[in-house]
Short mmCIF file of C-alpha atoms in Angstrom, two decimals:
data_model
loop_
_atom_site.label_atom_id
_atom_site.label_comp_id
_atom_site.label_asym_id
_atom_site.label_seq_id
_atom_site.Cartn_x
_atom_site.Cartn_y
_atom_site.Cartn_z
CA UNK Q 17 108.12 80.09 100.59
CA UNK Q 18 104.83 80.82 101.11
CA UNK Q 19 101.67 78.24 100.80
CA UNK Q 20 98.55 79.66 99.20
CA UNK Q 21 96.32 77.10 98.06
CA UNK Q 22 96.36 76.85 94.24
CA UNK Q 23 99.41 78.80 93.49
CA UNK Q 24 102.48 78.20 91.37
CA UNK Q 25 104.71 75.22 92.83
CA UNK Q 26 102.29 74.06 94.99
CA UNK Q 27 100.35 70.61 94.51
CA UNK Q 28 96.88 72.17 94.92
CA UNK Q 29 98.32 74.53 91.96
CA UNK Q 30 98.79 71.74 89.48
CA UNK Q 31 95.57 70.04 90.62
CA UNK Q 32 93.94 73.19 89.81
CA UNK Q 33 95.99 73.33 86.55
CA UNK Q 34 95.45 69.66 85.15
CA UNK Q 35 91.59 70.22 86.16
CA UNK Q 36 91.80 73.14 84.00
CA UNK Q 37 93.18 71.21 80.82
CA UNK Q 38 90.89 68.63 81.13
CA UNK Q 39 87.92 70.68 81.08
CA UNK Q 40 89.22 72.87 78.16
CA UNK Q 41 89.81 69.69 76.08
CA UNK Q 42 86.09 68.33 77.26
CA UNK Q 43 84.95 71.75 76.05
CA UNK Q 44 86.62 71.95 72.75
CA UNK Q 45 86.40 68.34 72.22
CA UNK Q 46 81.97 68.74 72.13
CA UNK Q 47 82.21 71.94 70.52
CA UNK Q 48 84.31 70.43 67.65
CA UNK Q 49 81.81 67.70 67.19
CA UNK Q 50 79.30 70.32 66.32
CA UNK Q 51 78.47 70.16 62.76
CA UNK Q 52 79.65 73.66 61.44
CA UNK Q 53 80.46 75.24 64.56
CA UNK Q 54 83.31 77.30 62.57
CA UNK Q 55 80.50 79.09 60.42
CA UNK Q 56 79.82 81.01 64.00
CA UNK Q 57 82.55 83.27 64.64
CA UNK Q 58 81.31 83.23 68.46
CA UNK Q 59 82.22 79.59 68.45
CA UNK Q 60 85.49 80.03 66.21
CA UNK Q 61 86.86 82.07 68.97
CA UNK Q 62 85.48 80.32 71.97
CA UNK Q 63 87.64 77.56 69.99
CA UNK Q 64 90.68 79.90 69.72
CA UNK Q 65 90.56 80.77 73.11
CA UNK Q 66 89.84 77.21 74.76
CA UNK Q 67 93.13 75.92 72.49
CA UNK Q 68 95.39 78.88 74.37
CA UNK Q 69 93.92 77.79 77.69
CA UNK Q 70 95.17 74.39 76.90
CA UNK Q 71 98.35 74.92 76.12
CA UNK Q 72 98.80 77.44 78.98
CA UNK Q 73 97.65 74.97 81.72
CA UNK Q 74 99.90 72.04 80.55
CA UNK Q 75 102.63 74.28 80.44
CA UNK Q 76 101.81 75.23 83.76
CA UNK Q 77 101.23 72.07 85.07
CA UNK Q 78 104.72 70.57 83.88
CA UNK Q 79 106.42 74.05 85.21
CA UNK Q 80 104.41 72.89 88.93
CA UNK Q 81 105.43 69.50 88.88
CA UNK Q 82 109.52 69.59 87.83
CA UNK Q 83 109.30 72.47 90.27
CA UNK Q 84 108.06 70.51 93.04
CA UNK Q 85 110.22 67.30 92.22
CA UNK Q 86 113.41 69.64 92.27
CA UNK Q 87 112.83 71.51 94.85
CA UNK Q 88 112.89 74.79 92.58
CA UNK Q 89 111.07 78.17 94.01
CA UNK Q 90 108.51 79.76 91.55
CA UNK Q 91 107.89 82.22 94.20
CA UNK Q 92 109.96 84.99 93.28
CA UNK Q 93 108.52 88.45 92.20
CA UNK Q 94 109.68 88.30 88.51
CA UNK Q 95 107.74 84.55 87.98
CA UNK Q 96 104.94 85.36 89.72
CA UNK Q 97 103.88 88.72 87.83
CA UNK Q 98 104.45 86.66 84.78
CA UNK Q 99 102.64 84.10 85.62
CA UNK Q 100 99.61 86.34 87.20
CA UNK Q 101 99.42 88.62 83.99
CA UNK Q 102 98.72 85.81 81.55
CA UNK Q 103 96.16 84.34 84.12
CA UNK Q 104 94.41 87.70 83.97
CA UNK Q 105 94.85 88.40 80.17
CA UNK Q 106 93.62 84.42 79.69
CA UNK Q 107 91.07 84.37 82.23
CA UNK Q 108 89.29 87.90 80.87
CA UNK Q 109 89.71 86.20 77.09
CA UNK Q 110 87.94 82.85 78.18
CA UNK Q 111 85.08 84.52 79.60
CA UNK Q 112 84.40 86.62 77.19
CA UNK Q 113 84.36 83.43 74.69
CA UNK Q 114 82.17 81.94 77.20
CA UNK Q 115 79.95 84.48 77.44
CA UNK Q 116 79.59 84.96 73.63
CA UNK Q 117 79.14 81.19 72.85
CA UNK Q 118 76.46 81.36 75.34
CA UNK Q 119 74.54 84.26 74.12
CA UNK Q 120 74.47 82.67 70.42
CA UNK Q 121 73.55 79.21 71.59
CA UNK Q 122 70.15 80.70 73.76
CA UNK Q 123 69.45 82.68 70.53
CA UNK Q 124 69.44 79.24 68.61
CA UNK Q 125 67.36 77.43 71.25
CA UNK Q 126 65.21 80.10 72.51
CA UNK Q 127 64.93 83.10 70.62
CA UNK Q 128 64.16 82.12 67.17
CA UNK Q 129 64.27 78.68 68.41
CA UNK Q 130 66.31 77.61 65.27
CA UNK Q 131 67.25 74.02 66.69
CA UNK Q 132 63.50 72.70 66.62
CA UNK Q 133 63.31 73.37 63.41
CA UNK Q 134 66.99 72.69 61.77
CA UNK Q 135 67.74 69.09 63.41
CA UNK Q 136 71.39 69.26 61.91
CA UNK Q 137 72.37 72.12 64.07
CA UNK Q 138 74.02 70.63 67.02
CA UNK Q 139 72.58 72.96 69.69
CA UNK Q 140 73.29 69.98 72.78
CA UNK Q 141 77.01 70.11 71.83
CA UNK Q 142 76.94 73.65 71.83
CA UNK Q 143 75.20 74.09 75.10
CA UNK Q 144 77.66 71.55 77.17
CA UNK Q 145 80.71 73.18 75.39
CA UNK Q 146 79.62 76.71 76.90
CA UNK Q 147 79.22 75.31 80.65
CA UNK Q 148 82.19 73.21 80.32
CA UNK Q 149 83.77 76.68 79.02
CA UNK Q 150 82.54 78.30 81.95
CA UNK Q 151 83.72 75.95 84.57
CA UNK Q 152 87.30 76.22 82.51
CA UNK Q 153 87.27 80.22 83.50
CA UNK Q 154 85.99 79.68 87.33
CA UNK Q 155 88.93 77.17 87.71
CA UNK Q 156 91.38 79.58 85.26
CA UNK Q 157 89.93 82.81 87.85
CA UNK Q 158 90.78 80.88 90.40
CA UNK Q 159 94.66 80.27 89.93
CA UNK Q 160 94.62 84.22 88.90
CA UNK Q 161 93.37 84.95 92.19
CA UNK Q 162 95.81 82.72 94.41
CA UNK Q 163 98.81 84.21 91.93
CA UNK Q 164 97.61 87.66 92.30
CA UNK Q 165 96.55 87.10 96.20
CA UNK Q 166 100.36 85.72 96.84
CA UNK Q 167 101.81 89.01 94.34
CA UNK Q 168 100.50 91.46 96.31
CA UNK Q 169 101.92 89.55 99.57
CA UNK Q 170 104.85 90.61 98.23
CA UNK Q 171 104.44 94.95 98.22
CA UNK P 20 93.06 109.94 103.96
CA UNK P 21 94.89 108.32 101.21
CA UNK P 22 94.92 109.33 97.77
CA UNK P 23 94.19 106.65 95.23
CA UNK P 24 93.15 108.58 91.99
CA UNK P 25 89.24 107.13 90.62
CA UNK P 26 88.82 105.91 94.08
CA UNK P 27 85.84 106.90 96.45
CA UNK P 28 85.76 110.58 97.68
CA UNK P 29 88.09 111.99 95.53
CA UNK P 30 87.05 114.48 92.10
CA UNK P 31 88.60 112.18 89.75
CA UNK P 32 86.44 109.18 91.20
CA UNK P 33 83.23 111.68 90.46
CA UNK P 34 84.00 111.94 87.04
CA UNK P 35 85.19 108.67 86.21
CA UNK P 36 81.76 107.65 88.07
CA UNK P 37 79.87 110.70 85.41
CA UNK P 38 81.50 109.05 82.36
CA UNK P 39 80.05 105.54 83.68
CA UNK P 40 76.78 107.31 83.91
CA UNK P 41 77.28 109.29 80.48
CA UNK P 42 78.14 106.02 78.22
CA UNK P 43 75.63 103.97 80.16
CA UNK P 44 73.21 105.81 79.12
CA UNK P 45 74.38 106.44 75.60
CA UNK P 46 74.38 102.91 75.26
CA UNK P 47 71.13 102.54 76.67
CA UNK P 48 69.68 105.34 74.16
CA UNK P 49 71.29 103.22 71.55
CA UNK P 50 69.91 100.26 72.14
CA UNK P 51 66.43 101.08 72.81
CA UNK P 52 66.04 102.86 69.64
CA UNK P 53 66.99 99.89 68.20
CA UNK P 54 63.59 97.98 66.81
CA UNK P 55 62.78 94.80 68.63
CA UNK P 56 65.82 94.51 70.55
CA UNK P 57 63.83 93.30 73.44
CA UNK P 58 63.32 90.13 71.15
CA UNK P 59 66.78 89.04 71.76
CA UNK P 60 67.90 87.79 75.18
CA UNK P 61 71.02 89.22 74.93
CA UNK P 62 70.18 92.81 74.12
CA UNK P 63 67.48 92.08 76.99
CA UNK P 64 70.21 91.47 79.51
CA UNK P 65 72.25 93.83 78.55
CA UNK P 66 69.28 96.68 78.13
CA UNK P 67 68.98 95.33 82.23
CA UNK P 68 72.71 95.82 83.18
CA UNK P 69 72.90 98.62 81.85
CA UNK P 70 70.45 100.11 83.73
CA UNK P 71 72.17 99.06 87.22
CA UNK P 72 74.89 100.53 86.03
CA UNK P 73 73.37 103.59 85.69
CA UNK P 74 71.62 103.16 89.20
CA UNK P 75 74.61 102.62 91.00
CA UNK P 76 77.21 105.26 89.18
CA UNK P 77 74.38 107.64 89.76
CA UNK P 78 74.37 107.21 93.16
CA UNK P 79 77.91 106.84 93.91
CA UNK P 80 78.50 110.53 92.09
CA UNK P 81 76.04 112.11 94.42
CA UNK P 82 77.38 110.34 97.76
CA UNK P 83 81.18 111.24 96.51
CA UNK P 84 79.88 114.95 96.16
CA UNK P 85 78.04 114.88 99.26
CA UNK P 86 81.58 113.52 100.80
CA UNK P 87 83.40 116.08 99.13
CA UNK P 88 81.12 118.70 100.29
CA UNK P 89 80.78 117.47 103.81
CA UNK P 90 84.42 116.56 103.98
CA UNK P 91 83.26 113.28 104.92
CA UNK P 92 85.71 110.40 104.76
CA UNK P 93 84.64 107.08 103.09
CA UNK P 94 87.75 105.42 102.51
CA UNK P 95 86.71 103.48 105.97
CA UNK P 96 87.59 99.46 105.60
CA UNK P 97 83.85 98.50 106.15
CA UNK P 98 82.46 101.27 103.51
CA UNK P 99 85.43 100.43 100.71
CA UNK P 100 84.87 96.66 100.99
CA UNK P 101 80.75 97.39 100.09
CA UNK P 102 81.74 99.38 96.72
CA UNK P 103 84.43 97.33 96.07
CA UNK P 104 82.15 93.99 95.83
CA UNK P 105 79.74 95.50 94.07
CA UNK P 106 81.72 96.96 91.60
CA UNK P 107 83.48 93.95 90.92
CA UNK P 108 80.15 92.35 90.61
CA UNK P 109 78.96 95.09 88.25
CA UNK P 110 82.14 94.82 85.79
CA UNK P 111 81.89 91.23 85.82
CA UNK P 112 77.71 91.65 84.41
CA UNK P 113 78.97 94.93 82.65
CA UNK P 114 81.35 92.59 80.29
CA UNK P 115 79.24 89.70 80.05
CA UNK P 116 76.25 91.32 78.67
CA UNK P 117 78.34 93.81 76.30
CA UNK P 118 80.15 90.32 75.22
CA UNK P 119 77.22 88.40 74.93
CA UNK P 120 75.74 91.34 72.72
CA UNK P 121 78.74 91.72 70.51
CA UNK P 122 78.41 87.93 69.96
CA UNK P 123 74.99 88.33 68.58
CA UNK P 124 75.79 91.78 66.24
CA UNK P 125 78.42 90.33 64.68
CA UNK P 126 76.47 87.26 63.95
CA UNK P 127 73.75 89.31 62.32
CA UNK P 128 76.42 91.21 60.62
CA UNK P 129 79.08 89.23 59.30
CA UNK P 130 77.89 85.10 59.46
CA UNK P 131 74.83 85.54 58.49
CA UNK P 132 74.31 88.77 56.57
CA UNK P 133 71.18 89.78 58.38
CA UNK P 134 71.47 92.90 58.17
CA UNK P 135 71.39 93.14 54.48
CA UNK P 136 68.76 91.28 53.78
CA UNK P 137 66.62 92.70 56.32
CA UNK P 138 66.70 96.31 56.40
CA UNK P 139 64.54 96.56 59.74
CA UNK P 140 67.23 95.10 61.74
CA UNK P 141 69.14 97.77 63.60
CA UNK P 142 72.57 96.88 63.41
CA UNK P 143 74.01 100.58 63.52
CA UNK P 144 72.17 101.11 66.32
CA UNK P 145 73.28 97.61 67.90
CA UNK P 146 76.91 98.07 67.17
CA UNK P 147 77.15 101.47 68.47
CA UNK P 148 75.19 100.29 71.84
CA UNK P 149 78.09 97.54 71.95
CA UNK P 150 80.84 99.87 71.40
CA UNK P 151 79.63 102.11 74.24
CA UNK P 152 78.92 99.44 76.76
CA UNK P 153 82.48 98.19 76.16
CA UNK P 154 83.70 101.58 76.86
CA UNK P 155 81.42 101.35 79.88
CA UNK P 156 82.74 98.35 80.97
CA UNK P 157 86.02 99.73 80.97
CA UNK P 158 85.86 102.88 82.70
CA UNK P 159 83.84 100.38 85.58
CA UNK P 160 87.07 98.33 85.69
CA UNK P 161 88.98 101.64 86.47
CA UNK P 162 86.74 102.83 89.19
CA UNK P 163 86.86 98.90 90.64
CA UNK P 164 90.89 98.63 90.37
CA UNK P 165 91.24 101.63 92.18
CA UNK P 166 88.96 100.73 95.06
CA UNK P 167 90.64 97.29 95.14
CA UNK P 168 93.96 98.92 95.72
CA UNK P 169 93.03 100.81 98.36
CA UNK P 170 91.38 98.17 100.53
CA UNK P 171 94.43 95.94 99.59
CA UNK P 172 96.84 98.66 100.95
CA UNK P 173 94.96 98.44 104.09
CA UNK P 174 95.90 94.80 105.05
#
């Protein structure tokens, strides 16, 4: 089997993973304390999309770790491609609701600087949600790249 | 020389590079004729993105002629790695800024009803320049894959 760092069945892989899941629950958790946030459909989907991420990692992470206590290969072809296509599909979707979050919450603070003059809108929340969202995707990009790097090992 | 179709060199990699140009542009005309779009930081960025784009498809068209022409080769290791990074890094700004733009024109559209209220506001104009950055953005991603494939099948 072979070792790239941060890929399936490795223990730098569910490192990577468990980072992941705690920094999408950080995320969602101060975006949810934002009074109203679901009024924004930027934030609704950022929510959506941080939720997936969750459940994806964890799943991941458990996969990693009764992998590595058994002994079991994730390695093969068929797992891999799997695993590598819902990292892509995930990591392009989590961006995007980065990205989106983002752009609304500098239009609140800076274009029409909306959070000077409506105290109730939770603009701070808003702002560390996005760049907790954002560190969520580097880490997500980063298992996609060790899964794809260790896929096309294979051809 | 290997044939990779939308990669560097090759006819189909001049027009997929055309059509980059072609809805960069469009997108571009859209937007600008949009009033005060250069209030909004998102529109701003992607008004400036979408100008690189059109920089760098230009220029790749004319050199991918010029190789035709010339029977020039450039799928050389040193030259593919160049437009491969940079059109990774173009994508990657290319989806961002249509994402972050999308963000903001549905906002105005649907939470917030802007665009009925306030008639100036040009959210045709917006929406359309969204659409065709999107379609931008993916015709980028083609012309990126394709590049990445063939430096991969060098290793």
């Amino acid at each position: 089997m072979k070792r790239v760092v941060g890929s399936p069945g490795t223990w730098s892989g569910v490192a990577l993973r468990l980072s992941q899941c705690a920094f999408a629950a950080a995320s969602t958790f101060a975006l949810d304390s934002g009074f109203g946030y679901s009024n924004y459909s930027a934030y609704a989907y950022m929510d959506t999309v941080l939720t997936l991420q969750l459940v994806w990692s964890l799943y991941l992470a458990c996969k990693d770790i009764f992998a590595l206590r058994n002994k079991k290969d994730l390695h093969t072809p068929h797992d891999l491609l799997f695993f590598v296509v819902i990292d892509w599909a995930l990591a392009t979707l989590m961006f995007s609701g980065a990205c989106a979050s983002a752009s609304l919450t500098i239009f609140f603070m800076w274009d029409v600087n909306l959070c000077g003059a409506y105290s109730r809108l939770a603009c701070r929340q808003f702002a560390l949600s996005v760049t907790l969202a954002f560190m969520t995707w580097l880490l997500q990009a980063a298992s996609s790249f060790s899964g794809f790097w260790l896929l096309v090992s294979f051809f």
